[in-house]
PDB file of N, CA and C in Angstrom:
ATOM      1  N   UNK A   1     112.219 108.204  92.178  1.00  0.00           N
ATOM      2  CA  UNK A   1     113.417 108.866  92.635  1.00  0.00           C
ATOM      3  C   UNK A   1     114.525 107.842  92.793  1.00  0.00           C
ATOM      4  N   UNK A   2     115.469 108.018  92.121  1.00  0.00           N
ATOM      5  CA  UNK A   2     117.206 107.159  92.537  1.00  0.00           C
ATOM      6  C   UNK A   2     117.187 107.520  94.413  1.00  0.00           C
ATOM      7  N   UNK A   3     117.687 106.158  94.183  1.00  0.00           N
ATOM      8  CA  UNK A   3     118.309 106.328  95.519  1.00  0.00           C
ATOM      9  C   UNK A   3     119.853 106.819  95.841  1.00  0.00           C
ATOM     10  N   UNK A   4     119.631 107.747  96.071  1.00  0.00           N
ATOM     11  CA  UNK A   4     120.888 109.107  96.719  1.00  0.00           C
ATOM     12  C   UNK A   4     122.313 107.839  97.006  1.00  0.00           C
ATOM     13  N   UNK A   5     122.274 106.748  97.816  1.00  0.00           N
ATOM     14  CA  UNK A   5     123.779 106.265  98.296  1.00  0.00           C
ATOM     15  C   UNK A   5     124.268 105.269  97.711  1.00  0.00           C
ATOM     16  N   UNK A   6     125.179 104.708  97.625  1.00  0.00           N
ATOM     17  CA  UNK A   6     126.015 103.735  97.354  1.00  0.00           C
ATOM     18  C   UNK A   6     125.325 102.437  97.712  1.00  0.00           C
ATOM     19  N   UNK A   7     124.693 102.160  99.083  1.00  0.00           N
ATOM     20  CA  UNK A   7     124.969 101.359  99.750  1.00  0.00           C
ATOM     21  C   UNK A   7     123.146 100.838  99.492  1.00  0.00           C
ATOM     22  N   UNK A   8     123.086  99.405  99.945  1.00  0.00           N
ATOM     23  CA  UNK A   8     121.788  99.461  99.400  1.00  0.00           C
ATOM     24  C   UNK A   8     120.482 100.291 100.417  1.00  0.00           C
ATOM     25  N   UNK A   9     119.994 100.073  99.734  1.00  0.00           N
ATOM     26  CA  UNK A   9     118.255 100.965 100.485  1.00  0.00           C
ATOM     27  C   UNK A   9     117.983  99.989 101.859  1.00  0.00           C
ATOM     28  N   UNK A  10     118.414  98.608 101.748  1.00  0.00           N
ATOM     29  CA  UNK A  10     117.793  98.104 102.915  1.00  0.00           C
ATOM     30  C   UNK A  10     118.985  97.627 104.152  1.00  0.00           C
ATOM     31  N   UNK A  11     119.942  98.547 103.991  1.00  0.00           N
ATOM     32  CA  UNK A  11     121.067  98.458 104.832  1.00  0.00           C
ATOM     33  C   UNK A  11     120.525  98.528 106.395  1.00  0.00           C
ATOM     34  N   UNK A  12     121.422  97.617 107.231  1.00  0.00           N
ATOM     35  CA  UNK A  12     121.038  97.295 108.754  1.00  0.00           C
ATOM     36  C   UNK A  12     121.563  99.183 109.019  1.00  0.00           C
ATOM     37  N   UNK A  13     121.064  99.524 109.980  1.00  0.00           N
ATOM     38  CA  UNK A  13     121.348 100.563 111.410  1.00  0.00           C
ATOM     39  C   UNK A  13     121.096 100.659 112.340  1.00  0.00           C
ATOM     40  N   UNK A  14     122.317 100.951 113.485  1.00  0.00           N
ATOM     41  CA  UNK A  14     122.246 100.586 114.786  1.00  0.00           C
ATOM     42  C   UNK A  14     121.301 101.951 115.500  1.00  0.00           C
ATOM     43  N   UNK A  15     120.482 101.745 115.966  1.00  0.00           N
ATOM     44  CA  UNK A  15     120.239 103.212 116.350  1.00  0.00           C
ATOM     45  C   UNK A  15     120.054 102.955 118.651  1.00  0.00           C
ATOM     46  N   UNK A  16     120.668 103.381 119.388  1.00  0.00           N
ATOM     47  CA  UNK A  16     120.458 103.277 120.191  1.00  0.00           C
ATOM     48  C   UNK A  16     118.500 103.812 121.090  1.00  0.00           C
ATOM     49  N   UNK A  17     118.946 102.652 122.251  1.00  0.00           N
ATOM     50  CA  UNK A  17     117.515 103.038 122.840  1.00  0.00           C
ATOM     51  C   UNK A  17     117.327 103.671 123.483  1.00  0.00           C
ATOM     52  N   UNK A  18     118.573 105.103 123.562  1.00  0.00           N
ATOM     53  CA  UNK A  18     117.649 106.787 124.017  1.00  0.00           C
ATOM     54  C   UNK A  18     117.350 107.283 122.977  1.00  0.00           C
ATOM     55  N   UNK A  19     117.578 107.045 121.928  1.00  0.00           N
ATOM     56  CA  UNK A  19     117.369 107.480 121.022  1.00  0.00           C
ATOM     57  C   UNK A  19     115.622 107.571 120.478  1.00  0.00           C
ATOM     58  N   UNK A  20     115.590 105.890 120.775  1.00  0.00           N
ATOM     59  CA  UNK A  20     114.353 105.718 119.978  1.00  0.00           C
ATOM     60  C   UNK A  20     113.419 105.418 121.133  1.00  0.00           C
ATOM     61  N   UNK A  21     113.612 105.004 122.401  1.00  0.00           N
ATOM     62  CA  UNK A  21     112.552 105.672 123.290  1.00  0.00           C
ATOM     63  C   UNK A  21     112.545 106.608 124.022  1.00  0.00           C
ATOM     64  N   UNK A  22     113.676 107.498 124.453  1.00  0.00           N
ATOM     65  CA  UNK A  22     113.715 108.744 124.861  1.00  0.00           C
ATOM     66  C   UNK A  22     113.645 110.088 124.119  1.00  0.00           C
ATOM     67  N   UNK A  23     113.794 110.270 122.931  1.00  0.00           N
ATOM     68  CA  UNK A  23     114.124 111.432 121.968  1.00  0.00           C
ATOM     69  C   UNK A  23     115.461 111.582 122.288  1.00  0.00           C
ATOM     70  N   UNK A  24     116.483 110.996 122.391  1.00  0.00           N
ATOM     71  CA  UNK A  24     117.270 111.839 123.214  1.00  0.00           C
ATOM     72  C   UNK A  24     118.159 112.141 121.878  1.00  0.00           C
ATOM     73  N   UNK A  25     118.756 113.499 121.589  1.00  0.00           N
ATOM     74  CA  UNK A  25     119.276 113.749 120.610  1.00  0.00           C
ATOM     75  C   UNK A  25     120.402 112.961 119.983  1.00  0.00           C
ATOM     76  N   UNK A  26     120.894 112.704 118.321  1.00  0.00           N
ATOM     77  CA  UNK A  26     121.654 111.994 117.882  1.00  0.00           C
ATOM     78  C   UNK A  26     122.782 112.489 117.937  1.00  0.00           C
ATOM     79  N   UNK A  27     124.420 112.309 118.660  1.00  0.00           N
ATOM     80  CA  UNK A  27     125.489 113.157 118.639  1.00  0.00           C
ATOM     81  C   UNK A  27     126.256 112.014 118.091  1.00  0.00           C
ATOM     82  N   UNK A  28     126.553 111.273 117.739  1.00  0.00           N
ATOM     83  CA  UNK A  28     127.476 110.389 116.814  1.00  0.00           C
ATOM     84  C   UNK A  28     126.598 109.441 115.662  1.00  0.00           C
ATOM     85  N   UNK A  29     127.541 109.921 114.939  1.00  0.00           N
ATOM     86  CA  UNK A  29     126.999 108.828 113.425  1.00  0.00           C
ATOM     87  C   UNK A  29     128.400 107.999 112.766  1.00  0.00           C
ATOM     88  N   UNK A  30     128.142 107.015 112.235  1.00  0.00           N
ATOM     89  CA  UNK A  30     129.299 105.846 112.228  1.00  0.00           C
ATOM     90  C   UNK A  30     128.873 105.252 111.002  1.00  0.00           C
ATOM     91  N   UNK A  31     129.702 105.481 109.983  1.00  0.00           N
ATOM     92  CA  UNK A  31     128.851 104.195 108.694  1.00  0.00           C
ATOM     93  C   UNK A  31     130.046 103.502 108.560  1.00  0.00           C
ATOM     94  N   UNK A  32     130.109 102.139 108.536  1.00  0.00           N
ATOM     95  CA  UNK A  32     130.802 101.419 108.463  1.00  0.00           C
ATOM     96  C   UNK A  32     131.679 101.017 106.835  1.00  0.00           C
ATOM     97  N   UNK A  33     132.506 101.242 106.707  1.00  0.00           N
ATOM     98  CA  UNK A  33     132.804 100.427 105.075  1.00  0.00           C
ATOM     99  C   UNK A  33     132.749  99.379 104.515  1.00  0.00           C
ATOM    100  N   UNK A  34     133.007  98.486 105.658  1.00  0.00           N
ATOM    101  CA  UNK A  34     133.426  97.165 105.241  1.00  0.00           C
ATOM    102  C   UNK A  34     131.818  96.365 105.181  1.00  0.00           C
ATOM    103  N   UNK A  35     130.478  97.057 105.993  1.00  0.00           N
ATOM    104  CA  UNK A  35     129.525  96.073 105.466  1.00  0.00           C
ATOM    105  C   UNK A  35     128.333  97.226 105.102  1.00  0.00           C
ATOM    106  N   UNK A  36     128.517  98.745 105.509  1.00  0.00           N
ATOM    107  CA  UNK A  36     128.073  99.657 104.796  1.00  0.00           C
ATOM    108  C   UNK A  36     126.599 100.354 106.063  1.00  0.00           C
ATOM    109  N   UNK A  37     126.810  99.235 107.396  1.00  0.00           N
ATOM    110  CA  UNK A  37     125.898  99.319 108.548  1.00  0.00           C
ATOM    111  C   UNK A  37     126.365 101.113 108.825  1.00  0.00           C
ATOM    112  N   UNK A  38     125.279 101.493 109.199  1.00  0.00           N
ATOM    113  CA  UNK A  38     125.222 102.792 110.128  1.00  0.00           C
ATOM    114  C   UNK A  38     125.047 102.969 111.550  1.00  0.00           C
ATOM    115  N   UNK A  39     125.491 103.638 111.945  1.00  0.00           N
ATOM    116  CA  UNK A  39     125.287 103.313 113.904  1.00  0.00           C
ATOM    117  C   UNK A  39     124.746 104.803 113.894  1.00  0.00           C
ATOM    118  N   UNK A  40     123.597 105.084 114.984  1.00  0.00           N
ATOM    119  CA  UNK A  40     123.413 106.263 114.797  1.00  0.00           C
ATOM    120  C   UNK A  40     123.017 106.246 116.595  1.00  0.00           C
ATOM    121  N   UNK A  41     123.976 107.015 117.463  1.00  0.00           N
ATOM    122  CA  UNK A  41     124.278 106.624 118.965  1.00  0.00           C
ATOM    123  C   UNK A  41     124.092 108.119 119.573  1.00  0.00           C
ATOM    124  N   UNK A  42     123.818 108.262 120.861  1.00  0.00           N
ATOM    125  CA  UNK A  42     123.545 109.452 121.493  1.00  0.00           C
ATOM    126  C   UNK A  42     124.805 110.193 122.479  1.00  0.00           C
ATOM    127  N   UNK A  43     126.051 109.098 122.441  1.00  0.00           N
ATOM    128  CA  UNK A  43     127.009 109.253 123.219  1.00  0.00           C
ATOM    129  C   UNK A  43     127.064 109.078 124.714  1.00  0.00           C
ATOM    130  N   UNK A  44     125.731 108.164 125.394  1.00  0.00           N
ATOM    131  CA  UNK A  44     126.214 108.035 126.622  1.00  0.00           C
ATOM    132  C   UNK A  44     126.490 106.290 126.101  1.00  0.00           C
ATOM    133  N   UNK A  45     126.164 105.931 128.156  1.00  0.00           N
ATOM    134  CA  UNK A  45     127.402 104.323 128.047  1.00  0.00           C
ATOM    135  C   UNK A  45     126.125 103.739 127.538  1.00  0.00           C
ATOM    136  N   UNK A  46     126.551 102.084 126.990  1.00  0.00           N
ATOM    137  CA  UNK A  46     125.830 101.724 126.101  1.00  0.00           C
ATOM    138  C   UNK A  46     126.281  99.656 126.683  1.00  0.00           C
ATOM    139  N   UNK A  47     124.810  98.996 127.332  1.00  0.00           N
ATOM    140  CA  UNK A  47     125.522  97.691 127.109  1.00  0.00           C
ATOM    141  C   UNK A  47     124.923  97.023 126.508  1.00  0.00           C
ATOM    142  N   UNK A  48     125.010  96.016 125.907  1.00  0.00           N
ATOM    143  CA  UNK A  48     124.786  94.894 124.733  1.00  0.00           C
ATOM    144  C   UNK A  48     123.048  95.145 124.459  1.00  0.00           C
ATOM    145  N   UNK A  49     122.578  95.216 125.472  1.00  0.00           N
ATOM    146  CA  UNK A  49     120.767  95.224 125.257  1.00  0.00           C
ATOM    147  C   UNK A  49     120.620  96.524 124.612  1.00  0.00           C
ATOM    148  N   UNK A  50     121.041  97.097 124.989  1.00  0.00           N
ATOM    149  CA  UNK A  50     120.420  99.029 124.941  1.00  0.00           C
ATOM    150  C   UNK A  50     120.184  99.348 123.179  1.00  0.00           C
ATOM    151  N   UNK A  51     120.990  98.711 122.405  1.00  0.00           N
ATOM    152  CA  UNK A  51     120.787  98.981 121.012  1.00  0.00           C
ATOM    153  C   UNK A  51     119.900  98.283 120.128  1.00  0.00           C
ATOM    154  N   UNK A  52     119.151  99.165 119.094  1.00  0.00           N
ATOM    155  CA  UNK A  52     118.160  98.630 118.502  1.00  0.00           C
ATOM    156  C   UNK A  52     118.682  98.324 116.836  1.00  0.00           C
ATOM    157  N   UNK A  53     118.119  97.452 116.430  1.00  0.00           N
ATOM    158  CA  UNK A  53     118.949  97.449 114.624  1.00  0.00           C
ATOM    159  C   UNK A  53     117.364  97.311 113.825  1.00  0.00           C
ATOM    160  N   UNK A  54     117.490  98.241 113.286  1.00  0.00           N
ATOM    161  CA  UNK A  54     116.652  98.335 112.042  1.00  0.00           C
ATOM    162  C   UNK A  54     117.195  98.365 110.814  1.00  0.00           C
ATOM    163  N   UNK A  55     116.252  97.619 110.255  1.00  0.00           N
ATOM    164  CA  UNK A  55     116.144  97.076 108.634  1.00  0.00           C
ATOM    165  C   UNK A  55     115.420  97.833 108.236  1.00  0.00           C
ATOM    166  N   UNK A  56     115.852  98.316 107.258  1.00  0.00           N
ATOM    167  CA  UNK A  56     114.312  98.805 105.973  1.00  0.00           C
ATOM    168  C   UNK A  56     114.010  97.913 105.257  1.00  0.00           C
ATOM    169  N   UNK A  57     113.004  97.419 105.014  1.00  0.00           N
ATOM    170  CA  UNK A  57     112.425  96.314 104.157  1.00  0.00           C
ATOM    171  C   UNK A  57     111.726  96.573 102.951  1.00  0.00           C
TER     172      UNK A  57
END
């Protein structure tokens, strides 16, 4: 299968940590242009620790 985006397959994304240890639902998504990163955030407050970045490898 092609890969569907522009951007490569092993692009960084920010995904916050209610996200990924609470379930807590995804209400903002953010793809960046200039390096093609995705943020994928739950909309509460957020400080420097709380976010997780995954790679696909």
């Amino acid at each position: 299968m092609k890969f569907p985006f522009y951007d490569s397959p092993d692009t960084a994304a920010i995904i916050c940590c209610h996200i990924m240890e609470n379930q807590a639902p995804i209400l903002y998504v953010s793809h960046d242009e200039d390096d093609g990163m995705w943020q994928f955030l739950c909309g509460e407050t957020h400080g420097i620790d709380d976010d997780w970045i995954i790679r696909k490898r």
